[in-house]
PDB file of C-alpha atoms in Angstrom:
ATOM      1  CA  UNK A   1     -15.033   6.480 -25.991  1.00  0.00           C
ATOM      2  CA  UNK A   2     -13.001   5.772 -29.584  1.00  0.00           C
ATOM      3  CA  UNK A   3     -14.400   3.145 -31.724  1.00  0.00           C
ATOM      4  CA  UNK A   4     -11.089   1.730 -31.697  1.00  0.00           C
ATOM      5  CA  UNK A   5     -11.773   0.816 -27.804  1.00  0.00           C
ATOM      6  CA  UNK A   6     -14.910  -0.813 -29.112  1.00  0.00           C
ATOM      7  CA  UNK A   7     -12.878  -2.822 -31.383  1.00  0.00           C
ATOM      8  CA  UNK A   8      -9.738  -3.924 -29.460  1.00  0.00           C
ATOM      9  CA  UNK A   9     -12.511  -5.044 -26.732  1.00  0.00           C
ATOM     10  CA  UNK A  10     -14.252  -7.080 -29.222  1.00  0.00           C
ATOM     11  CA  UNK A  11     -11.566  -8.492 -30.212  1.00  0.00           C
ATOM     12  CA  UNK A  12      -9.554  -9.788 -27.471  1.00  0.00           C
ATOM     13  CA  UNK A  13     -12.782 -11.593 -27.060  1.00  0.00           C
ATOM     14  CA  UNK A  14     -12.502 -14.189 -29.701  1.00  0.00           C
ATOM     15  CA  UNK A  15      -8.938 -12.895 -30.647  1.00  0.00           C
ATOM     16  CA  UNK A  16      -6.379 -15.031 -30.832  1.00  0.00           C
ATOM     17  CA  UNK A  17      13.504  -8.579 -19.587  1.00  0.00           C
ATOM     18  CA  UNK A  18      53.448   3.345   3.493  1.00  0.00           C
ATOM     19  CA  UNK A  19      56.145   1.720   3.896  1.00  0.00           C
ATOM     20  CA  UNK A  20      58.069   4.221   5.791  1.00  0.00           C
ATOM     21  CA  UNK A  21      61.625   4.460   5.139  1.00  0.00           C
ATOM     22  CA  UNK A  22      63.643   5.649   8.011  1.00  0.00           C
ATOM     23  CA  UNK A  23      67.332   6.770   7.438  1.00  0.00           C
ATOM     24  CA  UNK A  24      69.543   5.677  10.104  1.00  0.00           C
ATOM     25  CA  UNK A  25      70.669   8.285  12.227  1.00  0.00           C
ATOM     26  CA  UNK A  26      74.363   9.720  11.988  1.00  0.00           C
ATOM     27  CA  UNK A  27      76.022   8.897  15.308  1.00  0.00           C
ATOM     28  CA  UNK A  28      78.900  11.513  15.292  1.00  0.00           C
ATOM     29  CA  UNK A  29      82.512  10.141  17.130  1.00  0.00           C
ATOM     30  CA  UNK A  30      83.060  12.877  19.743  1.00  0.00           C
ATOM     31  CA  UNK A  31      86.033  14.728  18.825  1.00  0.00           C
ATOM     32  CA  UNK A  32      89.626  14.004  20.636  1.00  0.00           C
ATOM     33  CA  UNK A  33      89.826  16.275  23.611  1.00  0.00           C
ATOM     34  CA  UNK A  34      92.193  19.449  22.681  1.00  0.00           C
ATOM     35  CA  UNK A  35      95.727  18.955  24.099  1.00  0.00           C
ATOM     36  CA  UNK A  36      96.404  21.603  26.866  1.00  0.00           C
ATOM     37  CA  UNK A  37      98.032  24.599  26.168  1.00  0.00           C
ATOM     38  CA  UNK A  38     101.827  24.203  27.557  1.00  0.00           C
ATOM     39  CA  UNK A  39     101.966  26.781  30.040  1.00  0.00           C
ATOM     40  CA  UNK A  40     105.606  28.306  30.681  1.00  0.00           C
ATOM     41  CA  UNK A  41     105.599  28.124  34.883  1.00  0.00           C
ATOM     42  CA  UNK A  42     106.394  24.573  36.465  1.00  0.00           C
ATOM     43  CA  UNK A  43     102.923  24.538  38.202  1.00  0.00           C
ATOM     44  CA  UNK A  44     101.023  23.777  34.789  1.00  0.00           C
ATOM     45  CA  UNK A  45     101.394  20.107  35.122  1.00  0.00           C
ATOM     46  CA  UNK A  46      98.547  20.858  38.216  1.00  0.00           C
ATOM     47  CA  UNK A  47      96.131  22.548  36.172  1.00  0.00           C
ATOM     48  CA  UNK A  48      96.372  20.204  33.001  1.00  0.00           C
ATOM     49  CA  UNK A  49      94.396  17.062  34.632  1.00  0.00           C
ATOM     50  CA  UNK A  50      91.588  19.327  35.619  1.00  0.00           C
ATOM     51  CA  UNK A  51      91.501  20.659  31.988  1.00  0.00           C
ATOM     52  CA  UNK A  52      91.286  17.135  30.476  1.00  0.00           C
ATOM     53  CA  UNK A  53      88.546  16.031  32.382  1.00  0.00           C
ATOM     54  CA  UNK A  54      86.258  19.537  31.903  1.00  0.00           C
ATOM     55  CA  UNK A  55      85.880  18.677  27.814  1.00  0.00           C
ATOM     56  CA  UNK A  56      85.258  15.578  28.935  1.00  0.00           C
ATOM     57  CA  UNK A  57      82.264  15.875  30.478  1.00  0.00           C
ATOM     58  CA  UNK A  58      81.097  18.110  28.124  1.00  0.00           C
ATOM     59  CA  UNK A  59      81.846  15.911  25.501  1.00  0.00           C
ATOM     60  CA  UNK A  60      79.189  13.037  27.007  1.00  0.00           C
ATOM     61  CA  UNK A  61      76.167  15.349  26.689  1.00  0.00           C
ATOM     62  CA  UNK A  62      76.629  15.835  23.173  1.00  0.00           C
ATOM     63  CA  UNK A  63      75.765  12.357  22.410  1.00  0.00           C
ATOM     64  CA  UNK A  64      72.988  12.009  24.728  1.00  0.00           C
ATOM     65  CA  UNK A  65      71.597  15.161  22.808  1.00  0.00           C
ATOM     66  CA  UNK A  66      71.842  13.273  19.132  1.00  0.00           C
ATOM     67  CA  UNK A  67      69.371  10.298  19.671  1.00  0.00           C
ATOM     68  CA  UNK A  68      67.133  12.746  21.247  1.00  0.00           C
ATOM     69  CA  UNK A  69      66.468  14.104  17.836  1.00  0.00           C
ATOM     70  CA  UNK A  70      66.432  11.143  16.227  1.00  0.00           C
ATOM     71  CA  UNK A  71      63.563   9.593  19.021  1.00  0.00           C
ATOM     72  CA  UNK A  72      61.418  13.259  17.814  1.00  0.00           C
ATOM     73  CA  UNK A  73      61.672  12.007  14.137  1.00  0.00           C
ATOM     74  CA  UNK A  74      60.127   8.756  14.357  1.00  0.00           C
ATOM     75  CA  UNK A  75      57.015  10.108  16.073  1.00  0.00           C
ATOM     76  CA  UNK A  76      56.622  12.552  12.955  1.00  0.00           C
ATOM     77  CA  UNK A  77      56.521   9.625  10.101  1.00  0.00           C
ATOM     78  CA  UNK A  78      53.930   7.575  12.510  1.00  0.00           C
ATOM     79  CA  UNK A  79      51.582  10.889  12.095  1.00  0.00           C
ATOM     80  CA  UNK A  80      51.600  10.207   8.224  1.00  0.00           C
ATOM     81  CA  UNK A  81      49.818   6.701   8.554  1.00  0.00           C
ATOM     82  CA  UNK A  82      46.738   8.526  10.279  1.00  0.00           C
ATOM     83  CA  UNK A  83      46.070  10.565   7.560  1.00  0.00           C
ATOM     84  CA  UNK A  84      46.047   7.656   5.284  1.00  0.00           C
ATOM     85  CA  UNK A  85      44.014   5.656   7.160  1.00  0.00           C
ATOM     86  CA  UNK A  86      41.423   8.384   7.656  1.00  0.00           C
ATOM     87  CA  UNK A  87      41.573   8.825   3.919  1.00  0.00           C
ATOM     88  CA  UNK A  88      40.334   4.915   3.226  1.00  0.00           C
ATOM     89  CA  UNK A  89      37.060   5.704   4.392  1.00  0.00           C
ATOM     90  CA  UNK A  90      36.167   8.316   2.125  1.00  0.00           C
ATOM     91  CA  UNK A  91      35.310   6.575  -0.993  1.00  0.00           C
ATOM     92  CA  UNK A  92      33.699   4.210   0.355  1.00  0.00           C
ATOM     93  CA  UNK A  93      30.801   6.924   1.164  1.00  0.00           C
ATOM     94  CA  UNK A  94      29.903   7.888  -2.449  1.00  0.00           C
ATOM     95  CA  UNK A  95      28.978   4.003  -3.264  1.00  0.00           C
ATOM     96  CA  UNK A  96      26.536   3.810  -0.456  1.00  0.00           C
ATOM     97  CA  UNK A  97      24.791   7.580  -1.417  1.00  0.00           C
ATOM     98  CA  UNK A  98      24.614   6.174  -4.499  1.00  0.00           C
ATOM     99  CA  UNK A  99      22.645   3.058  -3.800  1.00  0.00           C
ATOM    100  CA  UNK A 100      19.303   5.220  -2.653  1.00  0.00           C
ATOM    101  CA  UNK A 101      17.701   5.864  -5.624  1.00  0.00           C
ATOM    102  CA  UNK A 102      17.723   2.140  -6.707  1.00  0.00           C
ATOM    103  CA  UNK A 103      14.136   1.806  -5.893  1.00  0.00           C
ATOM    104  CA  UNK A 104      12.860   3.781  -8.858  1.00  0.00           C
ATOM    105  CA  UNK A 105      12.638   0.362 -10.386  1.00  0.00           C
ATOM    106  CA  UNK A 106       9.538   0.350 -10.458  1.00  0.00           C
ATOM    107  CA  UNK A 107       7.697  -1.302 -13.866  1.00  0.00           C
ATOM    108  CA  UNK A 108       3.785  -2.563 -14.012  1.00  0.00           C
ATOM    109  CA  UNK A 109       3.617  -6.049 -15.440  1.00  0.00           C
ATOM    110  CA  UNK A 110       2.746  -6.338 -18.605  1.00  0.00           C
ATOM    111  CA  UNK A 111       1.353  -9.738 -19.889  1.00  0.00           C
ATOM    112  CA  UNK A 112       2.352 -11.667 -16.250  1.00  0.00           C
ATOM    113  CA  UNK A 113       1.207 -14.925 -16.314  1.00  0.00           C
ATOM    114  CA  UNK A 114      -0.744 -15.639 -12.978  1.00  0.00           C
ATOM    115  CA  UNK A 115      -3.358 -17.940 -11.525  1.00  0.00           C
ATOM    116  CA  UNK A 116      -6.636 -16.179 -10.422  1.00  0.00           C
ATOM    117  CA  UNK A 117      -8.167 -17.565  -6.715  1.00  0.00           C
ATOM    118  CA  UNK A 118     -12.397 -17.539  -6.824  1.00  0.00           C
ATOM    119  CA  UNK A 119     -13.553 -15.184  -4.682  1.00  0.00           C
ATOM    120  CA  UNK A 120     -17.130 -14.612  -3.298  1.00  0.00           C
ATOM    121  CA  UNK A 121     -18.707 -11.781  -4.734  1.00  0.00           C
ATOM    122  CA  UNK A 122     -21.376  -9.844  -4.584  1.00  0.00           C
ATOM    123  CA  UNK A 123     -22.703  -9.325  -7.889  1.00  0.00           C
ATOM    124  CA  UNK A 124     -25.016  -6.813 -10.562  1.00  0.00           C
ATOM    125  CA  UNK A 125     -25.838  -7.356 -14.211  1.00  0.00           C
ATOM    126  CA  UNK A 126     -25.206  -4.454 -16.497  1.00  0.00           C
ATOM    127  CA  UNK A 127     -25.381  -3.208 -19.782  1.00  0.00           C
ATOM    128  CA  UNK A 128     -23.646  -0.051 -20.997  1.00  0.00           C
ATOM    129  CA  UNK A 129     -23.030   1.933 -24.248  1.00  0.00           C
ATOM    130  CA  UNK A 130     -19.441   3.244 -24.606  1.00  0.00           C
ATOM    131  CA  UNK A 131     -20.176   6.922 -24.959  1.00  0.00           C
ATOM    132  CA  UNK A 132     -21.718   6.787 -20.721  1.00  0.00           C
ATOM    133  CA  UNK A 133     -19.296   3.664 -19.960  1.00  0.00           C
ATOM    134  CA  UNK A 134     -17.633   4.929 -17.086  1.00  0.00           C
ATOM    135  CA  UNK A 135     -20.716   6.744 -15.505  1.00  0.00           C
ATOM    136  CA  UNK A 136     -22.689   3.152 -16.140  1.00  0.00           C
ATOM    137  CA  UNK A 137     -19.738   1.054 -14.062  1.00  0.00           C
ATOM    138  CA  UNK A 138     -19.769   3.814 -11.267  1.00  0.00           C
ATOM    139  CA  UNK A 139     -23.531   3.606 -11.141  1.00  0.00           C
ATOM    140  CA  UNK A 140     -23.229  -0.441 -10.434  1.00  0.00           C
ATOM    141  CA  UNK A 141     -20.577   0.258  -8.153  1.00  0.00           C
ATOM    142  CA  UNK A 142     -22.359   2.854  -6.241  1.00  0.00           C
ATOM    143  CA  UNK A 143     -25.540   0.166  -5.439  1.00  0.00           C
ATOM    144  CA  UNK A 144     -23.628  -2.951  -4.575  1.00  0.00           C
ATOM    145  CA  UNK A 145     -21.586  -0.480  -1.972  1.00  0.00           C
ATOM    146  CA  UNK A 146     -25.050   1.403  -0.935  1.00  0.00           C
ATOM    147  CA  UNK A 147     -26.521  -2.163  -0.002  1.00  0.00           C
ATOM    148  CA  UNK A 148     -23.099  -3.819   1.423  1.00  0.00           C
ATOM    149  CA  UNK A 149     -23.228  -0.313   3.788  1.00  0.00           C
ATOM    150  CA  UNK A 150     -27.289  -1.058   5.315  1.00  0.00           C
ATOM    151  CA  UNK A 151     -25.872  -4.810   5.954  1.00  0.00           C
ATOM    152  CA  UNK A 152     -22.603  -3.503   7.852  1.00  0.00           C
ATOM    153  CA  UNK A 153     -21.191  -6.157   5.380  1.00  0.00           C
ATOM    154  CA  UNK A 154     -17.209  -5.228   4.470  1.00  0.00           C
ATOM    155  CA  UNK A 155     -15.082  -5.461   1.400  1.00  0.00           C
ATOM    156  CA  UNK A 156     -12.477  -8.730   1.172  1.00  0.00           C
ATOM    157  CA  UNK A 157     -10.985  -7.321  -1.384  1.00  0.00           C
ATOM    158  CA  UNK A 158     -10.724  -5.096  -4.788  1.00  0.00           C
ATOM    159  CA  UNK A 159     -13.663  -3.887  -6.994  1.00  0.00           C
ATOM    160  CA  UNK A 160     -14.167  -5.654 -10.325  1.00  0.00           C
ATOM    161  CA  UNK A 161     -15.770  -5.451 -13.707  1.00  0.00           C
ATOM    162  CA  UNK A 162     -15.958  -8.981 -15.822  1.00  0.00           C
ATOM    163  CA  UNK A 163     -17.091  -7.823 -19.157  1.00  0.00           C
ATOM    164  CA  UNK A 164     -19.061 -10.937 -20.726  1.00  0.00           C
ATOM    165  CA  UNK A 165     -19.743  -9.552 -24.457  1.00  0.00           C
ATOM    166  CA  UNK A 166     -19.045  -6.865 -26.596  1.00  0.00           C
ATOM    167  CA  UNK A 167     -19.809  -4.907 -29.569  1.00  0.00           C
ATOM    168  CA  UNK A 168     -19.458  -2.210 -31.701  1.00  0.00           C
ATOM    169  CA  UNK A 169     -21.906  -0.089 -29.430  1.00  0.00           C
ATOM    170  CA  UNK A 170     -21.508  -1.459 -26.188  1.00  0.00           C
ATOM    171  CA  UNK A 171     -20.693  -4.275 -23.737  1.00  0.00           C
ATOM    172  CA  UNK A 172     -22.734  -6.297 -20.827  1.00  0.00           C
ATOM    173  CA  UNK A 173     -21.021  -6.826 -17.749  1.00  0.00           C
ATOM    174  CA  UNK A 174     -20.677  -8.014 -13.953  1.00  0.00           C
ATOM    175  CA  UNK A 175     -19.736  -5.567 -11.178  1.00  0.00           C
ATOM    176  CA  UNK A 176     -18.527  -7.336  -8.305  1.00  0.00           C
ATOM    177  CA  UNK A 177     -17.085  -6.819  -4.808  1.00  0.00           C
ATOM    178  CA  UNK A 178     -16.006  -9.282  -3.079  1.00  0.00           C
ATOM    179  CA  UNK A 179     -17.270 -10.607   0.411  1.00  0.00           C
ATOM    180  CA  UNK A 180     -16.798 -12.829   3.368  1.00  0.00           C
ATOM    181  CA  UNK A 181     -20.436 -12.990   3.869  1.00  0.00           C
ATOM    182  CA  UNK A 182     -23.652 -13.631   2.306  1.00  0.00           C
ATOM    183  CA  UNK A 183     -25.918 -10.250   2.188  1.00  0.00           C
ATOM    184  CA  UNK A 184     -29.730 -10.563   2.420  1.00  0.00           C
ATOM    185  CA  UNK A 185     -32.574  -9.129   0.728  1.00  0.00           C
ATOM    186  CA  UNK A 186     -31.066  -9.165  -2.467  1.00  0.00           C
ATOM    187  CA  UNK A 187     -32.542  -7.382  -5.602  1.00  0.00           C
ATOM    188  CA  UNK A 188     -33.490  -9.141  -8.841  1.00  0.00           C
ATOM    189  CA  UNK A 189     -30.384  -8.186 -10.633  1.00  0.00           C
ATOM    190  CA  UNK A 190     -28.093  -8.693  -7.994  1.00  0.00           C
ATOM    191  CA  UNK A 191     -26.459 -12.126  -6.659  1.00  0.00           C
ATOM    192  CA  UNK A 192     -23.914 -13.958  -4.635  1.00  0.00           C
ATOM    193  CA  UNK A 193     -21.341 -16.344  -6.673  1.00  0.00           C
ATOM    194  CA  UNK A 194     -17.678 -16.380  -7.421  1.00  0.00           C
ATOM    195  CA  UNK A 195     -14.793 -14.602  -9.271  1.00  0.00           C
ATOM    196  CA  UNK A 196     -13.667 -15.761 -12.245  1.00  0.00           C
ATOM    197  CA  UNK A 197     -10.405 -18.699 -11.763  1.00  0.00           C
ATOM    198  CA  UNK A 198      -7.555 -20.039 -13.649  1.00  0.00           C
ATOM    199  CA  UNK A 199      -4.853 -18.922 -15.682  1.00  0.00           C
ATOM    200  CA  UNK A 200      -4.807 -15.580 -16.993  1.00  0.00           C
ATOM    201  CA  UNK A 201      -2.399 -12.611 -18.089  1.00  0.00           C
ATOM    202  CA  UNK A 202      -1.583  -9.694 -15.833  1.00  0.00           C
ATOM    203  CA  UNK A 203      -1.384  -5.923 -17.383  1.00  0.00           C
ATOM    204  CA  UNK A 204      -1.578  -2.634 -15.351  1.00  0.00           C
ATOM    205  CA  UNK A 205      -3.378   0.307 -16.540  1.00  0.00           C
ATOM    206  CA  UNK A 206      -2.723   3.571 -15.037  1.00  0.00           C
ATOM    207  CA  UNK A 207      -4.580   6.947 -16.019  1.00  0.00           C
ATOM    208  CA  UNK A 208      -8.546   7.433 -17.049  1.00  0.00           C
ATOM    209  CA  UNK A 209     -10.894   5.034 -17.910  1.00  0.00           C
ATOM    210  CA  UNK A 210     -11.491   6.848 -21.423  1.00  0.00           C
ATOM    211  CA  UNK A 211      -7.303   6.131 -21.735  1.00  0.00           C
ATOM    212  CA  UNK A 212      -7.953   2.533 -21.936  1.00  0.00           C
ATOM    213  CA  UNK A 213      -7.731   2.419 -25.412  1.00  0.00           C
ATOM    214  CA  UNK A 214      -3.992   2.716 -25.768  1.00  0.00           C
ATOM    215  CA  UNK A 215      -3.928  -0.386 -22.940  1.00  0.00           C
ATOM    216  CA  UNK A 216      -6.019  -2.661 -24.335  1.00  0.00           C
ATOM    217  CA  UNK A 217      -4.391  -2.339 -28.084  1.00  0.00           C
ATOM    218  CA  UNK A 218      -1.363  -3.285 -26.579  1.00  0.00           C
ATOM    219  CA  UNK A 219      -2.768  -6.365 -24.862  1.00  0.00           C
ATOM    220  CA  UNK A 220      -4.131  -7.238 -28.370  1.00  0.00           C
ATOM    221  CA  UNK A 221      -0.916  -6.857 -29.840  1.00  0.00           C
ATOM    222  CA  UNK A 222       0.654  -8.564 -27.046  1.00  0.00           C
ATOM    223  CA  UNK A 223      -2.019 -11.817 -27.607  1.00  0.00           C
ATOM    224  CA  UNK A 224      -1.356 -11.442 -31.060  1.00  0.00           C
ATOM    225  CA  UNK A 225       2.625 -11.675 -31.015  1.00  0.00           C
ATOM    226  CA  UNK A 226       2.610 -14.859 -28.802  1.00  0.00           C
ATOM    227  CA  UNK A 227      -0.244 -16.577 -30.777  1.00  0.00           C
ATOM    228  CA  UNK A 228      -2.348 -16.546 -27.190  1.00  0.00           C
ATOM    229  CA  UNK A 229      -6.023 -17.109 -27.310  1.00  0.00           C
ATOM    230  CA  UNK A 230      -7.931 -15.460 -24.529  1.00  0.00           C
ATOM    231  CA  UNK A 231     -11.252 -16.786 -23.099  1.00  0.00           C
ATOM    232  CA  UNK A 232     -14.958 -14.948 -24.048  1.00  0.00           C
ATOM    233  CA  UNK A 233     -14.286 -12.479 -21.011  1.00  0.00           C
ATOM    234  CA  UNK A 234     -11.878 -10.279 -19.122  1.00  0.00           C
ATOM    235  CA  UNK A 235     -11.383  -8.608 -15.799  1.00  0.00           C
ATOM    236  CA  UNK A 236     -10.733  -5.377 -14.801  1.00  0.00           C
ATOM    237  CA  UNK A 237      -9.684  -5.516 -10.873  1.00  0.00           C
ATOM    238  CA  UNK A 238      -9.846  -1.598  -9.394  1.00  0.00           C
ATOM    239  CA  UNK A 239      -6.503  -0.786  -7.459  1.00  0.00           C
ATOM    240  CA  UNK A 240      -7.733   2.394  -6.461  1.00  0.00           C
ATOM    241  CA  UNK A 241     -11.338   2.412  -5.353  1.00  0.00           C
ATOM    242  CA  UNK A 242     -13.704   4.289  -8.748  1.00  0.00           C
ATOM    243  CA  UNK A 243     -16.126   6.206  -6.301  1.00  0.00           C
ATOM    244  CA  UNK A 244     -13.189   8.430  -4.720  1.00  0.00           C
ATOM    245  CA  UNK A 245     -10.407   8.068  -6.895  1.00  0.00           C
ATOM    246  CA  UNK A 246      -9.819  11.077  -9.722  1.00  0.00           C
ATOM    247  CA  UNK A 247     -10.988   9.590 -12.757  1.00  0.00           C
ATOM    248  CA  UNK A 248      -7.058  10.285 -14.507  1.00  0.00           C
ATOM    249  CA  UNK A 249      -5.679   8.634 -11.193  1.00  0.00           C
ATOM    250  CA  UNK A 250      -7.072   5.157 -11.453  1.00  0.00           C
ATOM    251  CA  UNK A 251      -4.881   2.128 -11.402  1.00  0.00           C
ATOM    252  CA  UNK A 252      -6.220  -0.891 -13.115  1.00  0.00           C
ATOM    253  CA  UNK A 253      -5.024  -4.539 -13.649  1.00  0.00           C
ATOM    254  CA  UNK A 254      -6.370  -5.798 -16.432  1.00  0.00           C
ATOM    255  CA  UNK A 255      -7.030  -9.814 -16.038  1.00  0.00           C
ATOM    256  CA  UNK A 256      -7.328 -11.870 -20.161  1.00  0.00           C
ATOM    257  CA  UNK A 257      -7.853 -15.324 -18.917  1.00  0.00           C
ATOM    258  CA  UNK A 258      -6.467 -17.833 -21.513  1.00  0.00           C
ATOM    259  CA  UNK A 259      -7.878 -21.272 -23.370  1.00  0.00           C
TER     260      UNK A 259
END
C-alpha cells in the first residue's frame, strides 16, 4: 500500500456531462384498297366485287393487331415501379444494424450525489495497518459471514467497510453486512446497529484493492474542485462479494458523506 493512499485517506477525512411517361400509340389509317386490275374479257366486272371485299377483310385485322402491342407495353413500365419499391427498403436496414452497439454507454458515476437509506447491520471493530489492509478487511469479513452461516441468518444486501480514522500507518474500521434479523450470541467485538444515512457522493472503483490509490486521489481532487467538505468517515459498499471475487476484479462504490 503507497503512502500516498495513506494520505489521500487522511485527508478526505477532514479535507475540504416514377412518373411514367407513356407515348401515345401510332394508330396507322389502313391504306385505300388497291383498284382492280382492268381485265380485258367482259366477265371482269364479276370478279372485281369479290376482289374489293378480300383486302378488305384483311385490312380489319391489321388494326386489331396494333393496340395489341401497345396493351404488351404498358404491362412492361408497371414492372419498373416494383423494383423501386423493393429498393425503399434497403436503407432503411443499415440505420437499425447500426443502433446495436448503443449500449456500450456504459460510465461509473463519479461524484453522484445520492441519499444513503440505514440499514441493519451486523457489525466488527477493526484495526489494520496498510501494508496487510486487504488481508485485515477479508479476515472481518470472513467472521461476520462464518457466524451469519451457524445462525442460517442471510445477507439483505452488499458488504461494507466504514473507515472511522486514519493515519499515516493505518486506519480503524467497521465491517458490516447487512441483515433482516437480529443474530444471537454475539462476540465482544461484534454488534447489531445501522448503516451510515444522509447525503453523500457516489464514485465506482473497479480493479484491486491495492489500485485504490489512483480512486481515492481523484475523489480528493474532485472534493477539492467543488469546495465540498466530507464528514470524519467514508464507505466502501462491495459490488462483488471480497471472499470469492479475484482481488483485480472487485467493483467498489465508494460512499464520502458530506457536512
Amino acid at each position: 500500500m503507497t503512502s500516498f493512499r495513506r494520505l489521500a485517506l487522511a485527508a478526505l477525512i477532514p479535507a475540504a456531462a416514377l412518373s411514367l411517361g407513356l407515348s401515345g400509340a401510332l394508330a396507322q389509317s389502313p391504306s385505300p384498297a388497291p383498284a382492280a386490275s382492268a381485265s380485258p374479257s367482259a366477265t371482269s366486272p364479276a370478279p372485281a366485287p369479290s376482289a374489293s371485299p378480300s383486302p378488305a377483310a384483311s385490312a380489319s385485322p391489321a388494326p386489331v393487331a396494333t393496340p395489341s402491342p401497345a396493351a404488351s407495353a404498358s404491362p412492361a413500365p408497371a414492372a419498373s415501379p416494383s423494383p423501386a419499391a423493393s429498393a425503399s427498403p434497403s436503407p432503411t436496414a443499415p440505420p437499425a444494424a447500426a443502433a446495436t452497439p448503443a449500449p456500450v454507454q456504459t460510465a461509473d458515476p463519479f461524484g453522484l450525489e445520492t441519499t444513503l437509506e440505514p440499514k441493519k447491520v451486523v457489525m466488527v471493530k477493526g484495526t489494520a495497518n496498510w501494508d496487510s489492509a486487504f488481508d485485515t478487511l477479508i479476515d472481518a469479513f470472513k467472521a461476520l459471514n462464518t457466524l451469519l452461516d451457524k445462525q442460517g441468518i442471510k445477507h439483505a444486501g452488499n458488504s461494507m467497510i466504514v473507515y472511522t480514522s486514519t493515519d499515516d500507518t493505518g486506519f480503524t474500521f467497521l465491517a458490516e453486512i447487512p441483515v433482516e434479523q437480529d443474530p444471537k450470541n454475539l462476540p465482544k467485538d461484534m454488534s447489531v446497529g445501522k448503516s451510515p444515512e444522509g447525503k453523500a457522493l457516489k464514485f465506482v472503483h473497479r480493479g484491486s484493492y491495492d489500485n485504490m490509490d489512483n480512486t481515492y486521489e481523484a475523489i480528493t481532487n474532485h472534493l477539492d474542485d467543488k469546495r465540498l467538505e466530507a464528514k470524519d468517515t467514508f464507505i466502501e459498499e462491495y459490488l462483488t462479494d471480497p471472499l470469492k471475487t479475484a482481488e483485480d476484479k472487485l467493483v467498489i462504490n465508494v460512499f464520502v458523506p458530506l457536512k
